[in-house]
């Protein structure tokens, strides 16, 4: 009996010692404020990452202003933010050069239809036709004879802009690519799902992490079924990558660098996965 | 203003006498006076500040886009910086108008039943049920609308060969139910306030019960009933949540069986991700809505005053 107690006590001591040494190894000397900002879509995951990081580094404050990917990138270029958050890729037209994008999470965009809808696959062209209002009947894309109810998100939504960008919709100054104005507009991922669940002829798009297969059916895009594997292997193309953006060649402050490292660390990536996103590592 | 001056005088007088001379009773009087005055003052300040804020935040977009383009533009496309809110305004007006028309007739019928026809027990039960209806949160109405009314409208839409979706009609249905309690209780009070002699007089002239109600009682209570309708308009035009859940929210010019976006929904649905001119445009919608509500209040005020005067005569 006594031996057992001793062993247990010893183990507890060892564990305690391990913890004290481990915490000594953590960088605790970091201080200061890291200014970051940008995408609103990454709010949930970014807030949990920042929360956990600040638990380890109590003297560091990570500011995160939510003002959209565009502003995040712009303000990183101008030097206002050390780290910008973007839920879209950097533009390649030169307006956003001089920046380095660091991907840390992938969010798939699922095409969802009612569970009674027999359609299994839609191509990019078919989606474009449906969302611009040129294809109006399900029979044109291999379904039953019924009019399509297009469900979309409000303008400004990150999911909408990522979806539109991939499918080629909503291009500026090109009215033929504008989404059909009679589309039902909802203001959240959950509302898209509910609308599609209740309407047998509806089609919508939403964040893959929130899809509930008891309520809606996902449709393949260009012949590829959406899943964690196809997202990670880059075969399912309808997705968006969450990026951290920094200035190319600029020296980051210790705290900012530590935060970047933390997001890409095993623990950071676990937090990403816990927020229903696909980690990049 | 007069009250303020009077108050200033009493306080200056009170300063002349030292505090010990004042009995506790008088002291309490003064303290309570100040508390009531402050409450009133805070209320006025809040209204003034809100009005100022609405105007200041709503004007930039009108300056930028132009009042005519803003109010009468038919295209709402923030992506290409086109901000025309005519579809929202017309949808709001149509939805509110139809809802008040239907709800008004129905509500008036219910209140007539409550006042003249129902037995006492039935009436009191019905009355408490109506009051319960008034207490249900609007999101619950939206939920019921989305689950019961929208699928019903699907059938009508399929019949007419339209795509099934949330629609202006569904929004009107929900609004009718939501404004009923207001209309019923206000017009019930108005009908009850008609002097009993009117009814007796009508009976004495040989009129039947229904004739009496339609020709004597309702016309005598008309200003009260009208103010109930105006209150209903106020409630309907300001409703957001329930409407957003059933209306489909597309920025189209209003058609009964197609999705429509009302003014209130126009603001709330895009607020979260808006910035710059887009956000200012949403604030501009707020200003338009504010003006509508102000107009309704003025109309209501006039109506009540006129009602009061005719009552005194």
Coordinates of C-alpha atoms in Angstrom, one line a residue:
Chain A
X1 CA 0.0 0.0 0.0
X2 CA 2.6 2.5 1.1
X3 CA 4.7 1.7 -1.9
X4 CA 1.7 2.5 -4.2
X5 CA 1.2 5.8 -2.5
X6 CA 4.8 6.7 -2.8
X7 CA 4.8 5.8 -6.5
X8 CA 1.8 8.0 -7.1
X9 CA 3.3 10.8 -5.2
X10 CA 6.5 10.5 -7.1
X11 CA 4.7 10.6 -10.4
X12 CA 2.7 13.7 -9.4
X13 CA 6.0 15.4 -8.4
X14 CA 7.5 14.4 -11.7
X15 CA 4.6 15.8 -13.6
X16 CA 4.7 19.0 -11.6
X17 CA 8.4 19.3 -12.3
X18 CA 7.9 18.7 -15.9
X19 CA 5.3 21.5 -16.0
X20 CA 7.5 24.0 -14.3
X21 CA 10.4 23.3 -16.6
X22 CA 8.1 23.3 -19.6
X23 CA 6.6 26.7 -18.7
X24 CA 10.1 28.0 -18.1
X25 CA 11.0 27.1 -21.7
X26 CA 8.0 29.1 -23.0
X27 CA 9.0 32.5 -24.2
X28 CA 7.7 34.8 -21.5
X29 CA 9.8 37.8 -22.2
X30 CA 7.6 39.0 -25.1
X31 CA 5.8 42.2 -24.5
X32 CA 3.9 44.8 -26.6
X33 CA 1.0 45.2 -28.9
X34 CA 0.7 43.5 -32.3
X35 CA -1.6 45.4 -34.6
X36 CA -3.5 43.1 -36.9
X37 CA -6.8 43.3 -38.8
X38 CA -8.8 42.4 -41.8
X39 CA -11.2 39.6 -42.8
X40 CA -14.4 39.2 -40.8
X41 CA -14.8 35.6 -41.9
X42 CA -11.9 34.4 -39.8
X43 CA -13.3 36.1 -36.7
X44 CA -14.2 32.8 -34.9
X45 CA -10.9 31.0 -35.4
X46 CA -8.8 34.1 -35.0
X47 CA -10.3 35.0 -31.7
X48 CA -9.7 31.5 -30.3
X49 CA -6.1 31.6 -31.6
X50 CA -5.5 35.0 -30.1
X51 CA -7.1 34.0 -26.8
X52 CA -4.9 30.9 -26.5
X53 CA -1.7 32.8 -27.5
X54 CA -2.3 35.5 -25.0
X55 CA -2.8 32.9 -22.2
X56 CA 0.8 31.9 -22.9
X57 CA 2.1 35.4 -23.4
X58 CA 0.3 37.5 -20.8
X59 CA 2.3 40.7 -21.7
X60 CA 1.4 40.6 -25.3
X61 CA -1.8 42.1 -26.7
X62 CA -2.9 41.1 -30.2
X63 CA -5.3 43.7 -31.6
X64 CA -7.6 42.4 -34.3
X65 CA -9.8 44.9 -36.2
X66 CA -12.5 43.4 -38.3
X67 CA -12.9 45.5 -41.4
X68 CA -12.8 43.0 -44.3
X69 CA -10.0 41.4 -46.3
X70 CA -9.5 44.4 -48.6
X71 CA -8.8 46.8 -45.7
X72 CA -6.6 44.2 -44.0
X73 CA -4.3 43.8 -47.0
X74 CA -4.2 47.6 -47.7
X75 CA -3.3 48.4 -44.1
X76 CA -0.6 45.8 -44.0
X77 CA 0.9 47.3 -47.2
X78 CA 0.8 50.8 -45.6
X79 CA 2.4 49.5 -42.5
X80 CA -0.6 50.1 -40.1
X81 CA -0.9 46.3 -39.4
X82 CA 2.0 44.0 -38.8
X83 CA -0.2 41.1 -39.8
X84 CA -3.2 41.4 -42.1
X85 CA -6.0 38.8 -42.2
X86 CA -7.5 37.8 -45.6
X87 CA -10.1 35.2 -46.5
X88 CA -9.2 35.6 -50.2
X89 CA -6.0 35.2 -52.2
X90 CA -3.9 38.2 -52.9
X91 CA -4.6 39.9 -56.2
X92 CA -2.1 39.2 -58.9
X93 CA -2.6 42.5 -60.8
X94 CA 0.2 44.2 -59.0
X95 CA -1.9 46.2 -56.7
X96 CA -1.1 43.9 -53.8
X97 CA 2.5 43.0 -54.6
X98 CA 5.2 43.2 -52.0
X99 CA 3.3 41.0 -49.6
X100 CA 3.8 37.5 -48.4
X101 CA 0.7 35.3 -47.8
X102 CA 0.9 32.7 -45.2
X103 CA -2.0 30.2 -45.4
X104 CA -3.1 28.6 -42.1
X105 CA -6.6 27.2 -42.7
X106 CA -8.9 26.1 -45.6
X107 CA -12.6 26.5 -45.6
X108 CA -14.5 24.6 -48.3
X109 CA -17.6 26.1 -49.9
X110 CA -20.3 23.4 -50.3
X111 CA -23.0 23.6 -52.9
X112 CA -26.1 22.5 -51.1
X113 CA -29.5 21.4 -52.4
X114 CA -32.7 19.9 -50.9
X115 CA -32.4 16.3 -49.8
X116 CA -35.0 15.3 -52.3
X117 CA -33.2 16.8 -55.2
X118 CA -31.7 14.1 -57.5
X119 CA -28.9 16.3 -58.9
X120 CA -25.5 15.0 -57.9
X121 CA -23.0 17.1 -59.8
X122 CA -22.8 20.7 -61.2
X123 CA -20.1 22.1 -63.3
X124 CA -18.7 25.6 -63.0
X125 CA -20.6 26.6 -66.2
X126 CA -23.9 25.2 -64.8
X127 CA -23.4 27.1 -61.5
X128 CA -22.6 30.3 -63.4
X129 CA -25.8 29.8 -65.5
X130 CA -27.9 29.2 -62.4
X131 CA -26.6 32.1 -60.4
X132 CA -26.8 34.6 -63.3
X133 CA -30.4 33.4 -64.0
X134 CA -29.7 31.9 -67.4
X135 CA -30.5 28.4 -66.3
X136 CA -33.9 28.4 -64.5
X137 CA -35.1 24.8 -64.6
X138 CA -33.6 21.8 -62.8
X139 CA -34.3 19.7 -65.9
X140 CA -31.5 21.7 -67.7
X141 CA -28.9 20.3 -65.3
X142 CA -30.2 16.8 -65.0
X143 CA -32.9 17.2 -62.4
X144 CA -36.7 17.0 -62.4
X145 CA -38.8 19.6 -64.1
X146 CA -39.0 22.4 -61.6
X147 CA -38.0 26.0 -61.4
X148 CA -34.8 26.6 -59.6
X149 CA -34.9 28.8 -56.5
X150 CA -31.5 30.5 -56.2
X151 CA -30.4 31.2 -52.6
X152 CA -27.5 33.5 -52.1
X153 CA -25.8 35.6 -49.4
X154 CA -25.9 39.4 -48.9
X155 CA -23.4 41.6 -50.7
X156 CA -20.3 42.0 -48.6
X157 CA -20.4 38.5 -47.2
X158 CA -17.0 36.7 -47.4
X159 CA -18.6 33.4 -48.5
X160 CA -20.4 35.2 -51.3
X161 CA -17.3 36.9 -52.6
X162 CA -15.2 33.6 -52.4
X163 CA -18.0 31.7 -54.2
X164 CA -18.4 34.4 -56.8
X165 CA -14.7 34.7 -57.4
X166 CA -14.3 31.0 -58.1
X167 CA -17.4 30.7 -60.3
X168 CA -16.7 34.0 -62.1
X169 CA -19.7 35.9 -60.8
X170 CA -20.2 39.5 -59.6
X171 CA -17.3 40.9 -61.6
X172 CA -17.0 44.6 -61.4
X173 CA -18.4 46.6 -64.3
X174 CA -19.6 43.4 -66.0
X175 CA -23.4 43.2 -65.5
X176 CA -23.7 39.9 -67.4
X177 CA -21.8 38.2 -64.5
X178 CA -24.0 39.8 -61.8
X179 CA -26.0 37.4 -59.6
X180 CA -29.6 37.2 -60.5
X181 CA -31.6 39.8 -58.6
X182 CA -34.5 37.6 -57.8
X183 CA -32.3 35.3 -55.7
X184 CA -33.4 34.8 -52.2
X185 CA -30.9 36.5 -49.9
X186 CA -30.1 35.3 -46.4
X187 CA -27.8 36.8 -43.9
X188 CA -26.0 33.8 -42.5
X189 CA -24.7 30.3 -43.2
X190 CA -27.4 28.8 -41.0
X191 CA -30.2 30.6 -42.8
X192 CA -28.9 29.3 -46.2
X193 CA -29.1 25.8 -44.8
X194 CA -32.6 26.2 -43.3
X195 CA -33.9 27.8 -46.5
X196 CA -32.6 25.0 -48.7
X197 CA -33.9 22.4 -46.3
X198 CA -37.4 23.8 -46.5
X199 CA -37.5 24.5 -50.2
X200 CA -37.4 21.4 -52.5
X201 CA -36.2 23.4 -55.4
X202 CA -33.6 25.6 -53.7
X203 CA -29.8 25.7 -54.3
X204 CA -27.4 27.5 -52.0
X205 CA -23.7 27.6 -51.0
X206 CA -22.3 27.7 -47.6
X207 CA -19.3 27.1 -45.4
X208 CA -18.4 23.3 -45.5
X209 CA -17.7 23.4 -41.8
X210 CA -21.3 24.1 -41.0
X211 CA -23.0 21.6 -43.4
X212 CA -25.4 19.2 -41.6
X213 CA -26.0 16.3 -43.9
X214 CA -29.2 15.5 -42.1
X215 CA -30.7 18.7 -43.4
X216 CA -29.2 19.3 -46.8
X217 CA -27.4 17.4 -49.6
X218 CA -24.0 18.5 -51.0
X219 CA -23.5 18.5 -54.7
X220 CA -20.2 17.7 -56.4
X221 CA -18.4 20.6 -58.1
X222 CA -16.9 19.7 -61.5
X223 CA -17.2 16.1 -60.6
X224 CA -15.5 16.2 -57.3
X225 CA -17.3 15.5 -54.1
X226 CA -16.5 17.8 -51.2
X227 CA -14.7 16.2 -48.3
X228 CA -11.7 16.9 -46.1
X229 CA -9.5 14.8 -48.4
X230 CA -10.5 16.5 -51.6
X231 CA -10.1 19.9 -50.0
X232 CA -6.6 19.1 -48.7
X233 CA -5.5 17.6 -51.9
X234 CA -6.7 20.7 -53.8
X235 CA -9.0 18.6 -56.1
X236 CA -12.1 20.3 -54.9
X237 CA -11.7 23.8 -56.1
X238 CA -14.6 25.7 -54.6
X239 CA -12.9 26.8 -51.4
X240 CA -11.2 29.7 -49.8
X241 CA -7.9 29.8 -47.9
X242 CA -7.5 31.9 -44.8
X243 CA -4.3 33.9 -45.0
X244 CA -2.1 35.9 -42.8
X245 CA -0.4 38.6 -44.8
X246 CA 2.9 40.2 -43.9
X247 CA 5.2 42.7 -45.7
X248 CA 7.8 41.0 -47.8
X249 CA 11.3 41.3 -46.3
X250 CA 10.2 43.3 -43.4
X251 CA 11.5 42.4 -39.9
X252 CA 8.6 41.3 -37.7
X253 CA 8.5 42.2 -34.0
X254 CA 9.3 39.3 -31.7
X255 CA 5.7 39.1 -30.6
X256 CA 4.3 39.1 -34.1
X257 CA 6.7 36.4 -35.2
X258 CA 5.8 34.3 -32.1
X259 CA 2.1 34.7 -33.0
X260 CA 2.7 33.5 -36.6
X261 CA 4.7 30.6 -35.3
X262 CA 2.0 29.7 -32.8
X263 CA -0.8 29.7 -35.5
X264 CA 1.3 27.3 -37.6
X265 CA 2.3 25.2 -34.7
X266 CA 0.7 21.8 -33.9
X267 CA -1.4 23.5 -31.2
X268 CA -2.4 26.4 -33.4
X269 CA -3.5 24.0 -36.1
X270 CA -5.5 22.0 -33.6
X271 CA -7.4 25.1 -32.8
X272 CA -8.0 25.6 -36.5
X273 CA -9.4 22.1 -36.7
X274 CA -11.5 22.6 -33.6
X275 CA -13.1 25.5 -35.4
X276 CA -14.3 23.1 -38.2
X277 CA -11.7 24.3 -40.7
X278 CA -9.1 22.2 -42.5
X279 CA -5.6 22.8 -41.1
X280 CA -2.9 23.3 -43.7
X281 CA -0.4 21.0 -41.9
Chain B
X1 CA -40.2 76.4 -20.6
X2 CA -42.7 77.9 -18.1
X3 CA -42.2 75.0 -15.8
X4 CA -38.5 75.4 -15.9
X5 CA -38.7 79.0 -14.9
X6 CA -41.0 78.2 -12.1
X7 CA -38.7 75.5 -10.9
X8 CA -35.7 77.9 -11.1
X9 CA -37.6 80.4 -8.9
X10 CA -38.5 77.9 -6.2
X11 CA -34.9 76.6 -6.0
X12 CA -33.6 80.2 -5.7
X13 CA -36.1 80.8 -3.0
X14 CA -35.1 77.7 -1.2
X15 CA -31.5 78.8 -1.1
X16 CA -32.4 81.8 0.9
X17 CA -33.6 79.7 3.8
X18 CA -31.0 77.5 5.4
X19 CA -31.3 73.8 5.1
X20 CA -32.2 73.1 8.7
X21 CA -35.3 75.2 8.4
X22 CA -36.8 72.8 5.9
X23 CA -38.9 70.1 7.2
X24 CA -38.1 66.5 6.0
X25 CA -41.4 66.4 4.2
X26 CA -40.5 69.5 2.1
X27 CA -37.1 68.1 1.5
X28 CA -38.5 64.9 0.1
X29 CA -40.8 66.9 -2.1
X30 CA -37.9 68.8 -3.6
X31 CA -35.8 65.7 -4.1
X32 CA -38.6 63.9 -5.8
X33 CA -39.2 66.9 -7.9
X34 CA -35.6 66.9 -9.1
X35 CA -35.8 63.1 -9.9
X36 CA -38.9 63.5 -12.0
X37 CA -37.5 66.5 -13.7
X38 CA -34.3 64.7 -14.6
X39 CA -36.1 61.7 -15.9
X40 CA -38.1 63.9 -18.2
X41 CA -35.0 65.7 -19.3
X42 CA -33.1 62.5 -20.0
X43 CA -36.0 61.3 -22.2
X44 CA -36.0 64.5 -24.2
X45 CA -32.3 64.5 -24.6
X46 CA -32.4 60.9 -25.8
X47 CA -34.9 61.7 -28.5
X48 CA -33.0 64.8 -29.6
X49 CA -29.7 62.9 -29.8
X50 CA -31.3 60.0 -31.7
X51 CA -32.8 62.4 -34.2
X52 CA -29.5 64.2 -34.6
X53 CA -27.6 61.0 -35.1
X54 CA -30.1 59.7 -37.7
X55 CA -29.8 62.9 -39.7
X56 CA -26.0 63.2 -39.4
X57 CA -25.3 59.6 -40.3
X58 CA -27.9 59.5 -43.0
X59 CA -27.1 62.6 -44.9
X60 CA -23.6 61.8 -46.3
X61 CA -25.0 59.1 -48.7
X62 CA -27.7 61.5 -49.9
X63 CA -25.0 64.1 -50.6
X64 CA -22.8 61.5 -52.4
X65 CA -25.5 59.7 -54.4
X66 CA -28.1 62.5 -54.7
X67 CA -31.5 62.4 -53.1
X68 CA -33.3 61.6 -56.4
X69 CA -31.0 58.7 -57.2
X70 CA -31.1 57.4 -53.7
X71 CA -34.9 57.5 -53.2
X72 CA -36.0 56.7 -56.8
X73 CA -33.2 54.5 -58.0
X74 CA -34.4 51.0 -58.8
X75 CA -31.1 49.2 -58.6
X76 CA -29.5 48.3 -55.3
X77 CA -26.0 47.0 -56.1
X78 CA -23.4 47.9 -53.4
X79 CA -20.7 46.0 -55.4
X80 CA -20.9 48.6 -58.2
X81 CA -21.7 51.5 -55.8
X82 CA -25.3 51.8 -57.0
X83 CA -27.6 52.7 -54.2
X84 CA -31.3 53.0 -55.2
X85 CA -33.8 52.2 -52.5
X86 CA -37.0 52.5 -54.4
X87 CA -37.6 48.7 -54.3
X88 CA -37.3 48.7 -50.5
X89 CA -39.5 51.7 -50.1
X90 CA -42.2 50.4 -52.4
X91 CA -42.0 46.9 -50.8
X92 CA -42.3 48.4 -47.3
X93 CA -45.3 50.6 -48.3
X94 CA -47.1 47.8 -50.2
X95 CA -46.5 45.2 -47.4
X96 CA -47.6 47.7 -44.7
X97 CA -50.6 48.9 -46.7
X98 CA -51.9 45.4 -47.5
X99 CA -51.3 44.2 -43.9
X100 CA -53.1 47.1 -42.4
X101 CA -56.0 46.8 -44.8
X102 CA -56.5 43.1 -44.2
X103 CA -55.6 43.3 -40.5
X104 CA -57.7 46.4 -40.0
X105 CA -60.9 44.7 -41.4
X106 CA -60.3 41.5 -39.6
X107 CA -59.3 43.2 -36.3
X108 CA -62.3 45.5 -36.5
X109 CA -64.6 42.5 -36.9
X110 CA -63.0 40.8 -33.9
X111 CA -63.4 43.9 -31.8
X112 CA -67.1 44.2 -32.8
X113 CA -67.6 40.7 -31.8
X114 CA -65.8 41.3 -28.5
X115 CA -67.8 44.4 -27.6
X116 CA -71.3 43.7 -28.9
X117 CA -71.8 40.0 -29.7
X118 CA -69.7 37.8 -27.4
X119 CA -70.9 36.6 -24.1
X120 CA -69.0 37.9 -21.1
X121 CA -67.0 34.7 -20.5
X122 CA -66.1 34.1 -24.1
X123 CA -65.1 37.8 -24.5
X124 CA -62.8 37.8 -21.6
X125 CA -61.2 34.6 -22.8
X126 CA -60.8 35.9 -26.3
X127 CA -59.4 39.1 -25.0
X128 CA -56.7 37.5 -22.9
X129 CA -55.8 35.3 -25.9
X130 CA -55.4 38.4 -28.1
X131 CA -53.2 40.0 -25.4
X132 CA -51.1 36.8 -25.4
X133 CA -50.7 37.3 -29.2
X134 CA -49.2 40.7 -28.5
X135 CA -46.6 39.3 -26.2
X136 CA -45.1 36.8 -28.6
X137 CA -41.6 37.8 -29.7
X138 CA -41.4 38.6 -33.4
X139 CA -38.8 35.9 -34.1
X140 CA -41.4 33.3 -33.1
X141 CA -43.8 34.8 -35.7
X142 CA -41.0 34.6 -38.2
X143 CA -40.4 31.0 -37.4
X144 CA -44.1 30.1 -37.7
X145 CA -44.2 32.0 -40.9
X146 CA -41.2 30.2 -42.4
X147 CA -42.6 26.8 -41.4
X148 CA -46.3 27.2 -42.1
X149 CA -47.0 30.2 -44.4
X150 CA -44.0 30.0 -46.7
X151 CA -44.7 26.4 -47.8
X152 CA -48.3 27.4 -48.3
X153 CA -47.2 30.2 -50.6
X154 CA -45.0 27.7 -52.4
X155 CA -48.1 26.0 -53.8
X156 CA -49.5 29.3 -55.1
X157 CA -46.2 30.1 -56.7
X158 CA -46.0 26.6 -58.3
X159 CA -49.6 27.1 -59.6
X160 CA -48.6 30.4 -61.3
X161 CA -45.4 28.9 -62.6
X162 CA -43.0 30.9 -60.5
X163 CA -40.0 29.6 -58.6
X164 CA -40.8 28.8 -55.0
X165 CA -39.3 31.2 -52.5
X166 CA -40.0 33.5 -49.6
X167 CA -42.3 36.3 -50.8
X168 CA -44.0 39.6 -50.2
X169 CA -47.3 37.7 -49.7
X170 CA -45.8 35.6 -46.9
X171 CA -44.5 38.8 -45.3
X172 CA -47.9 40.4 -45.5
X173 CA -49.5 37.3 -43.9
X174 CA -47.1 37.5 -41.0
X175 CA -47.5 41.2 -40.5
X176 CA -51.3 40.9 -40.5
X177 CA -51.1 38.5 -37.5
X178 CA -48.6 40.7 -35.8
X179 CA -50.6 43.9 -35.9
X180 CA -53.9 42.3 -35.0
X181 CA -53.5 42.6 -31.2
X182 CA -52.8 46.4 -31.5
X183 CA -55.7 47.0 -33.8
X184 CA -58.1 44.8 -31.8
X185 CA -57.4 46.3 -28.4
X186 CA -57.4 49.9 -29.6
X187 CA -60.6 49.6 -31.6
X188 CA -62.3 47.7 -28.8
X189 CA -61.6 50.6 -26.4
X190 CA -62.9 53.0 -29.0
X191 CA -66.1 51.1 -29.5
X192 CA -66.6 50.8 -25.7
X193 CA -66.1 54.5 -25.3
X194 CA -69.2 55.3 -27.5
X195 CA -72.0 56.4 -25.2
X196 CA -74.6 53.8 -24.6
X197 CA -77.4 56.2 -25.4
X198 CA -76.3 56.1 -29.1
X199 CA -77.1 52.4 -29.2
X200 CA -80.4 52.9 -27.3
X201 CA -81.4 55.7 -29.6
X202 CA -80.7 53.6 -32.7
X203 CA -82.7 50.7 -31.3
X204 CA -85.6 53.0 -30.4
X205 CA -85.7 54.1 -34.1
X206 CA -86.1 50.5 -35.0
X207 CA -82.7 49.6 -36.3
X208 CA -81.4 46.0 -35.9
X209 CA -78.3 45.1 -33.9
X210 CA -76.1 44.8 -37.0
X211 CA -77.5 48.0 -38.5
X212 CA -76.7 49.8 -35.2
X213 CA -73.2 48.5 -35.1
X214 CA -72.4 49.3 -38.7
X215 CA -74.2 52.6 -39.0
X216 CA -73.9 54.1 -35.5
X217 CA -71.3 52.6 -33.3
X218 CA -68.4 52.2 -35.8
X219 CA -68.8 55.6 -37.3
X220 CA -68.9 57.2 -33.8
X221 CA -65.7 55.3 -32.9
X222 CA -64.0 56.0 -36.2
X223 CA -61.2 58.3 -34.9
X224 CA -60.3 55.7 -32.2
X225 CA -60.3 52.9 -34.8
X226 CA -58.2 55.0 -37.2
X227 CA -55.6 55.6 -34.5
X228 CA -55.5 51.8 -34.0
X229 CA -54.8 51.4 -37.7
X230 CA -52.0 54.0 -37.6
X231 CA -50.4 52.2 -34.6
X232 CA -50.6 49.1 -36.7
X233 CA -48.9 50.9 -39.6
X234 CA -46.1 51.9 -37.2
X235 CA -45.7 48.4 -36.0
X236 CA -45.7 46.9 -39.5
X237 CA -43.3 49.3 -41.0
X238 CA -40.8 48.8 -38.3
X239 CA -40.9 45.0 -38.1
X240 CA -37.6 43.4 -39.1
X241 CA -36.9 39.9 -37.8
X242 CA -40.1 38.1 -38.7
X243 CA -40.2 39.7 -42.2
X244 CA -36.6 38.8 -42.9
X245 CA -37.3 35.2 -42.2
X246 CA -40.2 34.9 -44.7
X247 CA -39.8 37.6 -47.4
X248 CA -36.9 36.2 -49.4
X249 CA -35.1 39.5 -49.3
X250 CA -34.2 40.0 -52.9
X251 CA -34.0 43.7 -53.9
X252 CA -36.7 43.6 -56.6
X253 CA -39.6 45.9 -57.3
X254 CA -42.4 44.5 -55.3
X255 CA -44.6 41.7 -56.7
X256 CA -46.8 39.7 -54.4
X257 CA -45.4 36.3 -55.2
X258 CA -41.8 37.2 -55.6
X259 CA -39.2 37.8 -52.9
X260 CA -39.0 41.3 -51.6
X261 CA -36.8 43.3 -49.3
X262 CA -38.3 45.8 -46.9
X263 CA -36.6 48.9 -45.6
X264 CA -35.8 47.4 -42.2
X265 CA -34.5 44.2 -43.7
X266 CA -32.4 46.2 -46.1
X267 CA -30.5 47.7 -43.2
X268 CA -30.1 44.7 -41.0
X269 CA -29.2 42.0 -43.7
X270 CA -26.2 43.9 -45.0
X271 CA -25.1 45.7 -41.9
X272 CA -22.5 43.2 -40.6
X273 CA -20.1 43.3 -43.6
X274 CA -20.7 46.8 -44.8
X275 CA -18.1 49.6 -44.8
X276 CA -17.6 53.0 -46.3
X277 CA -20.3 54.3 -48.6
X278 CA -22.2 51.0 -48.4
X279 CA -22.6 51.5 -44.6
X280 CA -23.5 55.2 -45.1
X281 CA -26.2 54.0 -47.6
X282 CA -27.6 51.7 -44.9
X283 CA -27.7 54.6 -42.5
X284 CA -29.5 56.6 -45.2
X285 CA -32.2 53.9 -45.3
X286 CA -32.4 54.3 -41.5
X287 CA -33.0 58.0 -42.0
X288 CA -35.8 57.3 -44.6
X289 CA -37.4 54.9 -42.2
X290 CA -37.1 57.4 -39.4
X291 CA -38.9 60.0 -41.5
X292 CA -41.7 57.5 -42.2
X293 CA -42.1 56.8 -38.5
X294 CA -42.1 60.5 -37.7
X295 CA -44.8 61.1 -40.3
X296 CA -46.9 58.3 -38.8
X297 CA -46.5 59.8 -35.3
X298 CA -47.6 63.3 -36.6
X299 CA -50.7 61.7 -38.2
X300 CA -51.5 59.8 -35.1
X301 CA -51.1 62.9 -32.9
X302 CA -53.4 64.9 -35.1
X303 CA -56.0 62.1 -35.1
X304 CA -56.0 61.7 -31.3
X305 CA -56.3 65.4 -30.8
X306 CA -59.2 65.6 -33.2
X307 CA -60.8 62.6 -31.6
X308 CA -60.4 64.3 -28.2
X309 CA -62.0 67.5 -29.4
X310 CA -64.9 65.9 -31.0
X311 CA -65.4 63.8 -27.8
X312 CA -65.5 67.0 -25.7
X313 CA -68.1 68.6 -27.9

